[in-house]
XYZ file of N, CA and C in Angstrom:
861
model
N -10.164 54.044 -69.983
C -9.127 53.083 -70.583
C -7.543 53.036 -69.695
N -7.607 53.819 -69.145
C -6.148 53.635 -68.039
C -6.470 52.977 -66.966
N -7.759 52.988 -66.675
C -8.156 52.119 -65.445
C -8.217 50.451 -65.882
N -8.670 50.443 -67.146
C -8.824 49.015 -67.860
C -7.465 48.234 -68.190
N -6.790 49.132 -68.353
C -5.255 48.541 -68.822
C -4.339 48.175 -67.651
N -4.559 49.690 -66.290
C -3.963 48.768 -65.136
C -4.369 47.405 -64.468
N -5.806 47.124 -64.618
C -6.295 46.028 -64.472
C -5.764 44.947 -65.035
N -5.642 44.857 -66.464
C -5.156 43.773 -66.989
C -3.634 43.498 -66.568
N -2.600 44.183 -66.705
C -1.442 44.209 -65.992
C -1.334 43.671 -64.331
N -2.461 43.898 -63.890
C -2.376 43.599 -62.254
C -2.787 41.771 -61.921
N -3.737 41.436 -63.193
C -4.409 40.220 -62.949
C -3.413 39.013 -63.261
N -2.153 38.896 -64.168
C -1.311 37.834 -63.707
C -0.672 37.534 -62.738
N -0.103 38.964 -61.943
C 0.318 38.843 -60.728
C -0.492 37.917 -59.458
N -1.998 38.700 -59.447
C -2.815 37.838 -58.633
C -2.918 36.472 -58.823
N -3.015 36.024 -60.141
C -2.767 34.766 -60.630
C -2.064 33.481 -59.920
N -0.459 34.572 -60.053
C 0.505 33.793 -59.556
C 0.618 33.800 -58.157
N -0.021 34.539 -57.573
C 0.087 34.454 -55.890
C -1.278 33.758 -55.196
N -1.739 32.995 -55.888
C -2.754 32.082 -55.329
C -2.034 31.192 -54.637
N -2.649 30.810 -53.182
C -1.987 29.951 -52.331
C -2.170 27.940 -53.055
N -0.945 27.543 -52.352
C -0.905 26.065 -53.207
C -1.916 25.419 -52.590
N -2.378 25.988 -51.220
C -3.638 24.957 -50.515
C -4.794 24.895 -51.262
N -4.825 25.609 -52.186
C -6.196 25.239 -53.033
C -5.760 24.166 -53.922
N -4.466 24.256 -54.526
C -4.814 22.951 -55.538
C -4.358 21.775 -54.850
N -3.171 21.628 -53.271
C -3.020 20.625 -52.849
C -3.198 20.906 -51.442
N -4.558 21.115 -50.888
C -5.062 20.837 -49.623
C -4.224 20.194 -48.443
N -3.766 20.772 -47.299
C -3.399 19.964 -46.311
C -4.152 18.741 -45.956
N -3.701 17.734 -45.891
C -4.028 16.493 -45.103
C -4.360 16.413 -43.746
N -5.225 15.833 -43.141
C -5.760 15.903 -41.495
C -4.609 14.693 -41.027
N -3.676 14.954 -40.194
C -2.940 13.788 -39.396
C -3.434 13.456 -38.019
N -3.446 11.940 -37.873
C -3.772 11.682 -36.384
C -2.489 11.657 -35.558
N -2.804 12.615 -35.055
C -1.348 12.861 -33.989
C -1.744 12.065 -32.397
N -0.977 11.309 -32.041
C -1.197 10.813 -30.833
C -0.463 11.510 -29.602
N 0.343 12.119 -30.044
C 1.737 12.856 -29.304
C 0.672 13.841 -28.129
N 1.203 14.140 -27.246
C 0.940 14.548 -26.026
C 0.828 16.192 -26.457
N -0.216 16.890 -26.113
C -0.040 18.550 -26.331
C 0.792 19.179 -25.711
N 1.489 20.428 -26.257
C 2.524 20.904 -25.572
C 2.113 21.439 -24.026
N 0.616 21.621 -24.035
C 0.108 22.580 -22.947
C -0.264 21.429 -21.565
N 0.103 20.093 -21.995
C 0.108 19.093 -20.873
C 0.750 19.132 -19.727
N -0.268 19.197 -18.583
C 0.563 19.317 -17.400
C 1.540 18.248 -17.029
N 2.545 18.929 -16.870
C 3.698 17.901 -16.793
C 3.882 17.170 -15.507
N 3.203 17.464 -14.303
C 2.855 17.083 -13.014
C 1.561 16.068 -13.149
N 0.913 15.727 -14.163
C -0.061 14.573 -14.239
C 0.495 13.127 -13.729
N -0.135 12.913 -12.856
C 0.062 11.948 -11.713
C 0.243 10.700 -12.905
N 1.261 9.303 -12.531
C 1.160 8.266 -13.530
C 0.731 7.279 -12.710
N -0.148 5.941 -12.849
C 0.322 4.831 -12.103
C 1.552 4.015 -11.589
N 1.896 3.951 -10.253
C 3.074 3.614 -9.874
C 3.404 1.855 -10.367
N 4.253 1.790 -10.463
C 5.154 0.747 -10.825
C 4.707 -0.474 -9.357
N 4.797 -0.065 -8.411
C 4.419 -0.945 -7.299
C 3.547 -1.664 -7.313
N 2.196 -1.226 -8.115
C 1.056 -1.840 -8.010
C 0.852 -2.954 -9.061
N 2.237 -3.042 -9.775
C 1.828 -4.351 -10.600
C 3.052 -5.048 -10.394
N 4.107 -4.328 -9.564
C 5.416 -5.076 -9.387
C 5.795 -5.043 -7.954
N 5.212 -5.183 -6.570
C 5.135 -4.499 -5.499
C 6.511 -5.224 -5.039
N 7.077 -4.327 -4.130
C 8.517 -4.575 -3.558
C 8.860 -6.193 -3.186
N 7.937 -6.708 -2.100
C 7.545 -8.170 -2.019
C 6.173 -8.626 -1.753
N 5.516 -7.909 -0.831
C 4.019 -8.534 -0.687
C 3.421 -7.288 -0.216
N 2.178 -7.047 -1.016
C 1.296 -5.688 -0.931
C 0.318 -6.251 -0.033
N -0.032 -5.316 0.825
C -1.030 -5.530 1.977
C -1.881 -4.584 1.694
N -3.075 -4.926 1.540
C -4.088 -3.448 1.686
C -4.724 -3.540 2.656
N -4.471 -2.339 3.489
C -5.400 -2.083 4.815
C -6.634 -2.075 5.048
N -7.238 -1.464 3.603
C -8.633 -1.429 3.435
C -9.244 -2.646 3.413
N -8.813 -3.672 3.428
C -9.411 -5.513 3.664
C -8.705 -5.907 4.923
N -9.753 -6.402 5.718
C -9.240 -6.765 6.963
C -9.812 -8.205 6.924
N -9.138 -9.117 7.538
C -9.714 -10.428 7.333
C -10.329 -10.301 9.044
N -11.414 -11.224 9.037
C -12.104 -11.336 10.124
C -12.249 -12.696 10.656
N -11.470 -13.270 11.995
C -12.049 -14.909 12.327
C -13.092 -15.227 12.407
N -13.817 -16.037 12.060
C -15.075 -16.587 12.770
C -14.646 -17.060 14.047
N -16.134 -16.545 14.973
C -16.031 -16.920 16.018
C -16.977 -18.424 16.482
N -16.407 -19.457 16.680
C -16.924 -20.829 16.609
C -17.513 -20.758 18.253
N -18.148 -20.315 18.475
C -18.848 -20.842 19.845
C -20.097 -21.617 19.794
N -19.576 -22.486 20.753
C -20.398 -23.606 21.008
C -21.338 -23.105 21.837
N -22.626 -23.583 21.643
C -24.075 -23.408 22.151
C -24.013 -24.495 23.242
N -24.019 -23.662 24.365
C -23.935 -24.651 25.921
C -25.426 -24.817 26.070
N -25.846 -25.730 26.568
C -27.158 -26.366 27.630
C -27.468 -25.110 28.348
N -28.758 -25.028 28.583
C -29.177 -24.202 29.627
C -29.606 -24.862 31.046
N -28.479 -24.881 31.972
C -28.766 -25.346 33.079
C -30.053 -25.289 33.856
N -30.692 -24.201 33.476
C -31.602 -23.936 34.466
C -33.067 -24.384 33.442
N -33.044 -25.150 32.680
C -33.910 -25.562 31.727
C -33.997 -25.210 30.177
N -35.053 -25.278 29.505
C -35.197 -24.786 28.290
C -35.561 -22.890 28.250
N -36.247 -22.925 29.354
C -36.777 -21.496 29.573
C -35.852 -20.442 29.373
N -35.628 -19.479 27.812
C -34.145 -18.756 28.035
C -34.413 -17.779 28.982
N -35.668 -17.098 29.714
C -35.788 -16.017 30.536
C -35.985 -16.275 31.573
N -35.254 -17.619 32.069
C -35.393 -18.129 33.512
C -33.809 -17.673 33.838
N -33.521 -16.882 35.232
C -32.349 -16.553 35.844
C -32.564 -16.902 37.037
N -31.682 -17.296 37.763
C -31.608 -17.540 38.879
C -31.472 -16.009 40.078
N -32.063 -16.052 41.409
C -31.876 -14.800 42.114
C -30.332 -15.434 42.832
N -29.451 -14.708 42.374
C -28.299 -14.770 43.070
C -27.640 -14.394 44.623
N -28.537 -13.420 44.544
C -28.512 -12.618 45.853
C -29.868 -12.181 46.306
N -29.997 -12.279 48.062
C -30.763 -12.189 48.742
C -30.966 -10.720 49.198
N -31.927 -10.206 49.384
C -32.167 -8.692 49.654
C -31.305 -7.600 48.896
N -31.325 -7.694 47.660
C -30.408 -6.901 46.627
C -31.101 -6.065 46.339
N -30.579 -4.834 46.030
C -30.944 -3.456 45.875
C -30.323 -3.393 44.319
N -31.319 -3.448 43.517
C -30.688 -3.370 42.120
C -30.006 -1.753 41.770
N -30.505 -0.862 42.398
C -30.109 0.812 42.364
C -28.799 0.849 43.007
N -28.688 0.655 44.252
C -27.776 0.987 45.136
C -26.187 -0.281 45.246
N -26.711 -1.520 44.683
C -25.821 -2.309 44.750
C -26.308 -3.351 46.189
N -25.830 -4.572 45.992
C -25.606 -5.504 47.528
C -25.186 -5.343 48.543
N -25.661 -4.999 49.631
C -25.018 -5.012 50.894
C -24.431 -3.551 51.217
N -24.851 -2.666 50.452
C -24.024 -1.242 50.582
C -24.811 -0.443 51.618
N -26.027 -0.777 51.895
C -26.693 0.236 53.046
C -26.159 -0.726 54.185
N -25.828 -1.734 54.301
C -25.081 -2.244 55.595
C -24.019 -1.538 56.053
N -23.063 -1.205 54.984
C -21.785 -0.440 55.309
C -22.035 0.900 55.366
N -23.355 1.313 55.364
C -23.617 3.347 55.524
C -24.396 3.089 57.035
N -24.694 1.702 57.661
C -25.047 1.739 59.133
C -26.174 1.470 59.411
N -27.255 0.991 58.151
C -28.712 0.829 58.041
C -28.737 -0.704 58.655
N -29.831 -0.957 59.500
C -29.885 -2.325 60.436
C -30.045 -3.123 59.195
N -30.000 -4.710 59.672
C -30.172 -5.856 59.049
C -31.353 -6.194 59.038
N -32.005 -5.908 60.477
C -33.318 -6.809 61.093
C -33.904 -5.941 62.439
N -34.885 -6.038 62.621
C -35.397 -5.598 63.772
C -36.519 -4.164 62.890
N -36.600 -3.943 62.193
C -37.465 -2.880 61.539
C -38.491 -3.721 60.367
N -39.937 -2.602 60.453
C -40.976 -3.370 59.768
C -40.839 -2.761 58.173
N -40.579 -1.598 57.992
C -40.279 -1.256 56.573
C -39.434 -0.038 56.431
N -39.501 0.595 55.239
C -38.131 1.800 55.115
C -38.955 2.678 53.667
N -38.574 3.886 53.869
C -38.611 4.775 52.689
C -37.607 5.329 52.192
N -37.533 4.984 50.740
C -36.443 5.473 50.057
C -36.660 6.959 49.658
N -35.253 8.180 49.667
C -35.314 9.025 49.432
C -33.976 9.569 48.762
N -33.629 10.798 48.201
C -32.608 11.373 48.160
C -32.506 12.732 48.449
N -31.208 13.091 48.750
C -30.871 14.457 49.246
C -29.501 14.938 48.648
N -28.949 16.050 48.669
C -27.921 16.576 47.794
C -26.767 16.809 48.616
N -25.888 16.765 48.191
C -24.063 16.976 48.685
C -23.776 17.972 47.322
N -23.371 19.333 47.813
C -22.880 19.944 46.419
C -23.246 20.327 45.217
N -24.554 19.650 45.420
C -25.355 19.300 44.030
C -25.421 17.967 43.570
N -25.072 17.200 44.191
C -24.940 15.683 43.653
C -25.857 14.742 44.421
N -26.611 13.984 43.691
C -27.904 13.170 44.072
C -27.168 12.277 44.939
N -27.726 12.016 46.449
C -27.200 10.917 46.867
C -28.280 10.150 47.636
N -28.451 8.570 48.011
C -29.336 8.300 48.236
C -29.538 8.284 50.138
N -30.646 8.226 50.328
C -31.264 8.210 51.731
C -32.071 7.223 52.401
N -32.271 6.763 53.674
C -33.308 5.801 53.912
C -34.179 6.145 55.050
N -35.359 6.130 55.712
C -35.966 6.280 57.009
C -36.065 4.592 57.178
N -35.677 4.216 58.053
C -36.256 2.616 58.437
C -37.261 3.164 59.811
N -38.269 2.538 59.634
C -39.421 2.587 60.276
C -39.241 1.232 61.280
N -39.239 1.331 62.444
C -39.170 -0.016 63.716
C -40.910 -0.288 63.958
N -40.811 -1.291 64.834
C -42.210 -1.594 64.900
C -43.023 -0.900 66.306
N -41.823 -0.038 66.790
C -42.610 0.363 67.697
C -42.505 2.051 67.405
N -42.459 2.240 66.170
C -42.729 3.536 65.618
C -41.637 4.549 65.526
N -40.211 4.055 65.692
C -39.218 4.950 65.819
C -38.920 4.939 64.426
N -37.908 5.730 64.153
C -37.715 6.116 62.699
C -36.193 6.205 63.027
N -35.373 5.502 61.955
C -33.921 5.866 61.736
C -33.247 5.930 60.461
N -32.901 7.557 60.295
C -32.452 7.899 59.141
C -31.138 7.638 58.540
N -30.862 7.114 57.843
C -29.540 6.690 57.240
C -29.245 7.049 55.415
N -27.990 8.020 55.948
C -27.799 8.831 54.397
C -26.432 8.164 53.622
N -26.533 7.817 52.594
C -25.694 7.004 52.041
C -24.734 8.144 51.344
N -23.408 7.550 50.613
C -22.840 8.856 50.028
C -22.107 8.005 49.170
N -23.046 7.744 48.129
C -22.157 7.046 46.616
C -21.303 7.592 45.699
N -20.159 6.980 45.424
C -19.217 7.782 44.480
C -19.818 8.183 43.085
N -19.005 9.500 42.982
C -19.655 9.915 41.791
C -18.960 9.561 40.575
N -19.740 9.663 39.435
C -19.011 8.767 38.245
C -18.994 9.728 37.117
N -18.161 9.778 36.539
C -18.067 11.125 34.930
C -17.879 9.860 33.695
N -18.174 10.119 32.586
C -17.972 9.466 31.477
C -18.124 10.512 30.743
N -17.514 10.568 29.442
C -17.608 11.257 28.133
C -16.825 11.178 26.966
N -16.573 12.054 26.230
C -15.862 11.998 25.094
C -14.913 12.922 24.815
N -13.846 12.820 24.429
C -12.662 13.651 23.927
C -12.404 14.207 22.802
N -11.770 15.408 22.758
C -11.372 15.609 21.015
C -9.963 16.058 21.411
N -9.145 16.082 20.839
C -7.206 16.624 20.859
C -7.031 17.463 19.584
N -6.221 18.499 20.014
C -5.854 19.365 18.891
C -5.114 18.676 17.657
N -4.235 17.553 18.347
C -3.425 16.618 17.363
C -4.248 15.755 16.691
N -5.759 15.715 16.154
C -6.451 15.304 15.449
C -6.565 13.446 16.179
N -7.105 13.517 17.254
C -7.250 12.727 18.122
C -8.874 12.173 18.663
N -9.460 11.485 18.674
C -10.924 11.280 19.875
C -10.638 10.220 20.585
N -11.634 10.325 21.671
C -11.355 9.302 22.747
C -12.399 9.556 23.796
N -12.355 8.620 24.896
C -13.154 8.630 25.865
C -12.735 9.067 27.315
N -13.362 9.190 28.266
C -13.070 8.862 29.616
C -13.610 8.662 30.769
N -13.080 8.001 31.755
C -13.960 7.516 32.851
C -13.416 8.357 34.290
N -14.211 8.510 35.001
C -13.801 9.058 36.544
C -14.800 8.381 37.393
N -14.397 8.269 38.592
C -15.315 7.557 39.858
C -14.276 8.161 41.306
N -15.280 8.642 42.137
C -14.653 8.776 43.108
C -15.593 10.154 43.770
N -15.182 10.455 45.066
C -15.717 11.856 45.749
C -14.780 12.815 45.837
N -14.068 12.794 47.019
C -13.229 13.838 47.139
C -11.837 13.388 46.633
N -11.757 12.271 46.539
C -10.452 12.043 45.573
C -10.962 11.225 44.643
N -10.901 11.176 43.539
C -11.158 10.493 42.249
C -10.007 9.969 41.280
N -10.538 8.512 40.816
C -9.599 7.823 40.017
C -10.305 8.416 38.575
N -8.996 8.382 37.446
C -9.542 8.899 36.224
C -8.712 8.371 35.428
N -9.647 7.717 34.226
C -8.314 7.150 32.895
C -9.417 7.577 31.562
N -8.154 7.542 30.746
C -9.032 8.077 29.497
C -8.061 7.318 28.345
N -8.444 7.134 27.225
C -7.860 6.415 25.937
C -8.450 7.397 24.500
N -7.309 7.558 23.729
C -7.688 8.123 22.627
C -6.740 7.899 21.450
N -7.131 8.028 20.720
C -6.388 7.684 19.207
C -6.394 8.357 17.974
N -5.688 8.702 17.070
C -6.199 8.986 15.992
C -7.215 8.569 14.888
N -7.898 9.508 14.350
C -9.183 8.839 14.026
C -9.197 9.372 12.045
N -7.721 9.904 11.766
C -7.746 10.148 10.295
C -8.285 8.764 9.799
N -8.846 8.740 8.732
C -9.600 7.271 7.809
C -7.984 7.240 6.843
N -8.085 6.034 6.838
C -6.539 5.284 5.870
C -7.238 4.569 4.719
N -7.331 5.282 3.272
C -7.426 4.409 1.975
C -6.516 4.016 1.370
N -5.370 4.115 1.957
C -4.227 4.046 1.206
C -4.029 2.765 0.935
N -3.246 1.808 -0.027
C -2.547 0.609 -0.369
C -1.210 0.736 0.509
N -0.985 -0.335 1.205
C -0.111 -0.488 1.987
C 0.962 -1.343 1.431
N 2.174 -0.998 1.488
C 3.501 -2.015 1.067
C 4.359 -1.929 2.197
N 4.347 -3.287 2.453
C 4.998 -3.568 4.234
C 6.707 -3.408 3.406
N 7.039 -3.939 2.601
C 8.599 -3.676 2.362
C 8.927 -2.715 1.339
N 7.944 -1.224 1.555
C 8.792 -0.502 0.286
C 9.749 0.113 1.127
N 10.381 1.196 0.311
C 11.368 1.716 0.724
C 11.435 3.303 -0.145
N 11.704 4.349 0.791
C 11.923 5.517 -0.111
C 12.845 5.541 -1.228
N 14.046 5.074 -1.245
C 14.804 5.026 -2.592
C 14.127 4.413 -3.735
N 13.006 3.580 -3.512
C 12.465 3.076 -4.726
C 11.483 3.497 -5.035
N 10.798 4.624 -4.760
C 9.567 5.059 -5.114
C 9.921 5.889 -6.495
N 8.522 5.708 -6.903
C 8.131 6.516 -8.535
C 7.162 7.080 -8.531
N 6.857 7.844 -7.171
C 5.583 8.908 -7.199
C 5.989 9.628 -5.999
N 5.003 11.016 -6.257
C 5.254 11.984 -5.267
C 4.872 11.612 -3.998
N 5.508 12.135 -2.922
C 5.158 12.127 -1.412
C 4.617 13.319 -1.232
N 3.723 13.008 -0.094
C 2.589 14.141 0.329
C 3.033 13.887 1.645
N 1.847 14.731 2.767
C 2.197 14.522 4.303
C 2.080 13.106 4.992
N 2.926 12.641 5.619
C 3.141 11.562 6.607
C 1.678 11.058 7.067
N 1.505 9.960 7.192
C 0.266 9.297 8.368
C 0.849 8.819 9.349
N 0.426 9.544 10.153
C 0.610 9.117 11.956
C -0.421 8.370 12.300
N -0.388 7.147 12.958
C -0.935 6.525 13.670
C -0.534 6.567 15.199
N -1.657 7.329 16.330
C -0.973 7.235 17.715
C -2.200 6.807 18.688
N -1.955 5.911 19.425
C -2.906 5.562 20.536
C -2.494 5.971 21.829
N -3.143 6.495 22.819
C -2.224 6.440 24.160
C -3.366 6.354 25.224
N -3.148 5.518 26.052
C -3.808 5.342 27.491
C -3.180 6.031 28.922
N -4.066 7.104 29.400
C -3.800 7.651 30.243
C -4.283 6.993 31.724
N -4.229 7.342 32.718
C -4.643 6.941 34.062
C -4.156 7.933 35.425
N -4.759 8.435 36.445
C -4.428 8.965 37.427
C -5.189 9.636 38.227
N -5.013 10.049 39.178
C -5.916 10.612 40.254
C -6.158 12.029 40.446
N -7.015 12.569 41.176
C -7.374 13.891 41.438
C -8.044 14.346 42.187
N -8.439 15.390 42.830
C -9.425 15.741 43.982
C -9.979 16.824 43.469
N -11.404 16.526 44.369
C -12.720 17.324 44.209
C -12.711 18.459 45.011
N -13.298 19.538 44.887
C -13.613 20.758 45.689
C -14.930 21.029 45.438
N -15.684 20.900 45.929
C -17.449 21.480 45.497
C -17.203 20.800 43.951
N -17.608 21.343 42.967
C -17.796 20.618 41.915
C -17.057 20.772 40.770
N -15.515 20.884 41.278
C -14.610 21.147 40.161
C -13.210 20.527 40.845
N -13.114 19.292 39.505
C -11.582 18.447 40.105
C -10.514 18.913 39.387
N -9.142 18.894 39.922
C -7.902 18.714 39.365
C -7.556 17.618 39.510
N -7.023 17.321 38.405
C -6.005 15.876 38.167
C -4.725 16.001 37.822
N -4.356 14.717 37.839
C -2.789 14.589 37.154
C -2.705 13.132 36.684
N -2.330 12.950 35.486
C -2.293 11.598 34.591
C -0.831 11.089 34.268
N -0.480 10.169 34.120
C 0.635 9.325 33.545
C -0.307 8.774 32.237
N 0.832 8.776 30.816
C 0.218 8.165 29.593
C 1.056 7.368 28.985
N 0.781 6.037 28.749
C 1.738 5.295 27.988
C 0.933 5.191 26.453
N 1.588 5.176 25.241
C 1.408 5.022 24.065
C 2.213 4.626 23.216
N 1.983 4.404 21.869
C 2.784 4.159 20.836
C 2.180 4.853 19.491
N 3.458 5.035 18.610
C 2.688 6.030 17.610
C 3.877 4.874 16.230
N 2.997 5.187 14.995
C 3.456 4.438 13.907
C 3.412 5.666 12.518
N 4.630 5.881 12.114
C 4.611 6.807 11.029
C 4.779 6.087 9.803
N 3.967 6.508 8.690
C 4.106 5.937 7.474
C 4.285 6.958 6.439
N 5.366 6.567 5.748
C 5.908 7.618 4.334
C 4.112 7.608 3.645
N 4.123 8.674 2.656
C 2.717 8.219 2.182
C 2.674 9.326 0.920
N 2.360 8.460 -0.239
C 3.031 8.966 -1.365
C 1.311 8.895 -2.210
N 1.305 9.195 -3.691
C -0.097 9.120 -4.240
C 0.594 9.096 -5.845
N -0.632 8.127 -6.717
C -0.431 8.039 -7.996
C -1.885 8.249 -8.018
N -1.906 7.684 -9.935
C -3.612 7.993 -10.562
C -4.355 7.378 -9.833
N -3.963 6.274 -9.126
C -5.171 5.428 -8.613
C -5.380 5.632 -7.182
N -4.409 6.292 -6.829
C -4.633 6.349 -4.775
C -3.484 6.396 -4.299
N -3.949 7.061 -2.887
C -2.829 6.819 -2.219
C -1.755 5.451 -1.698
N -0.622 5.809 -1.144
C 0.138 4.742 -1.182
C 1.119 5.051 0.284
N 1.074 3.848 0.984
C 1.695 4.201 2.209
C 2.843 3.006 2.399
N 3.642 3.362 3.213
C 5.001 2.262 3.604
C 5.797 2.928 4.717
N 6.161 2.099 5.794
C 6.576 2.292 6.977
C 7.706 3.317 6.942
N 7.852 4.291 8.010
C 8.665 5.113 8.084
C 9.394 5.023 9.437
N 8.744 4.727 10.256
C 9.021 4.746 12.213
C 7.989 4.036 12.821
N 8.465 3.899 13.948
C 7.442 3.451 15.478
C 8.408 3.128 16.368
N 7.386 3.545 17.556
C 8.002 3.450 18.838
C 6.512 3.441 19.858
N 7.295 3.731 20.922
C 6.412 3.485 22.102
C 6.844 4.970 23.032
N 5.990 5.349 23.878
C 6.419 6.483 24.738
C 5.687 6.738 25.942
N 6.235 7.413 26.997
C 5.576 7.909 28.025
C 5.338 9.329 28.186
N 4.150 9.677 28.756
C 3.894 11.080 29.181
C 2.904 11.620 30.008
N 3.015 12.735 30.201
C 1.871 13.198 31.563
C 1.039 14.117 30.597
N 0.069 14.202 31.769
C -1.125 15.075 31.273
C -1.799 15.835 32.605
N -2.233 17.011 32.752
C -2.564 17.794 33.868
C -4.299 18.031 33.159
N -4.965 18.612 34.171
C -6.203 18.581 33.695
C -7.204 19.143 34.767
N -8.410 19.754 34.635
C -9.623 19.841 35.211
C -10.989 19.479 34.598
N -11.517 19.203 35.508
C -13.097 18.830 35.292
C -13.947 19.947 36.153
N -15.162 20.264 35.739
C -16.281 20.901 36.042
C -17.602 20.503 35.752
N -18.163 20.390 36.691
C -19.793 19.512 36.958
C -20.805 20.515 36.704
N -21.683 20.828 35.824
C -22.472 21.631 35.464
C -23.692 21.037 36.118
N -24.656 20.767 36.766
C -25.589 20.014 36.990
C -24.837 18.575 36.803
N -25.909 17.710 35.677
C -25.440 16.334 34.936
C -24.498 16.230 34.244
N -23.957 17.139 33.855
C -23.182 17.316 32.308
C -21.856 18.096 33.317
N -20.707 17.585 32.418
C -19.534 17.787 32.868
C -18.827 18.349 31.842
N -17.697 19.165 31.752
C -16.995 19.585 30.710
C -15.498 19.394 31.433
N -14.339 18.960 30.544
C -13.280 18.736 30.777
C -12.287 19.292 29.932
N -10.890 19.752 30.585
C -9.907 20.472 30.049
C -8.376 20.123 30.142
N -7.640 19.020 29.172
C -6.495 18.741 29.695
C -5.355 19.556 28.553
N -3.972 19.203 29.118
C -3.054 19.423 28.115
C -1.768 18.657 28.471
N -1.158 18.264 27.701
C -0.257 17.390 27.659
C 1.042 18.256 27.172
N 2.146 18.556 28.008
C 3.205 19.785 27.851
C 4.267 18.819 26.961
N 4.143 17.474 26.900
C 5.222 16.773 26.191
C 5.020 16.446 25.047
N 3.543 15.829 24.665
C 3.413 15.605 23.652
C 2.498 17.150 22.713
N 2.602 18.352 23.413
C 1.924 19.456 22.925
C 0.623 19.573 22.080
N -0.224 19.021 23.119
C -1.389 19.272 22.612
C -2.133 19.538 23.510
N -3.641 19.785 23.257
C -4.658 20.322 24.405
C -5.842 19.409 24.146
N -6.473 19.403 25.322
C -7.636 18.424 24.794
C -8.949 18.913 25.600
N -10.317 18.717 24.914
C -11.231 19.156 25.514
C -12.291 18.020 25.287
N -13.005 17.599 26.537
C -14.278 16.869 26.699
C -15.461 17.283 27.124
N -16.602 16.429 26.856
C -17.899 16.818 27.460
C -18.329 15.366 28.068
N -18.969 15.377 28.711
C -20.064 14.256 29.288
C -20.565 14.559 30.515
N -21.243 13.619 31.174
C -22.253 13.260 31.862
C -21.713 13.223 33.324
N -22.399 13.359 34.792
C -21.837 12.730 35.728
C -23.253 11.990 36.805
N -23.039 11.080 37.438
C -24.212 10.569 38.159
C -23.715 10.113 39.189
């Protein structure tokens, strides 16, 4: 009886404590406000794209001029495979007149035999001239050694090199930055007007070197002087992509020292530029 009485006393309090949500449930509100957890560093589209400083020029689109080449008539007739022989007694492998400079006879022999010999591992041409009376005359030539190959620099540049010569050789190479540029370029952009975050500068560099070297056996040592140009661009990004605009440009003169080593018909090359502070590795062939 006592328990029943306690239940009747508690029921009024339970009824008054019922949540008001049961009578007036909350309505769902369509909120367009940004969540408080949204990253504050989210990129937005730069106003430069809709209202450029002056003129916008995209580097990704390049204008090519059409080559208006006039077709010339074939002087030697309508046969496109007809070419005149401009040289007499031309040796297509060693070149015109080279054997005469090496001491070979111009006449008085009946035939000759070509062969090759080796100087410090380099393939060199030779001929045995046979005269009508049976005598033989051996002529040994000494053609220049040629090295060609590709270069990679630690300052993110690619290039190629060329060298020619025996004991003393001439060498030259060219290299430039290879980083792809997919940005939109604003020629008249200024650092004071940006409304986007900046990232690492975009640097474009091109350098041409030439010099001389000396070869001992199959190892060459050379010294080169270089002339180059460098363009530096401010680089930022928005939600669309990268944005660049001019920062500085200029020309420079530098030097480079290096060495080449020929391993059979392959060449390895190592250079160092103490002014620009990079090292360079190369691989190629020699013949």
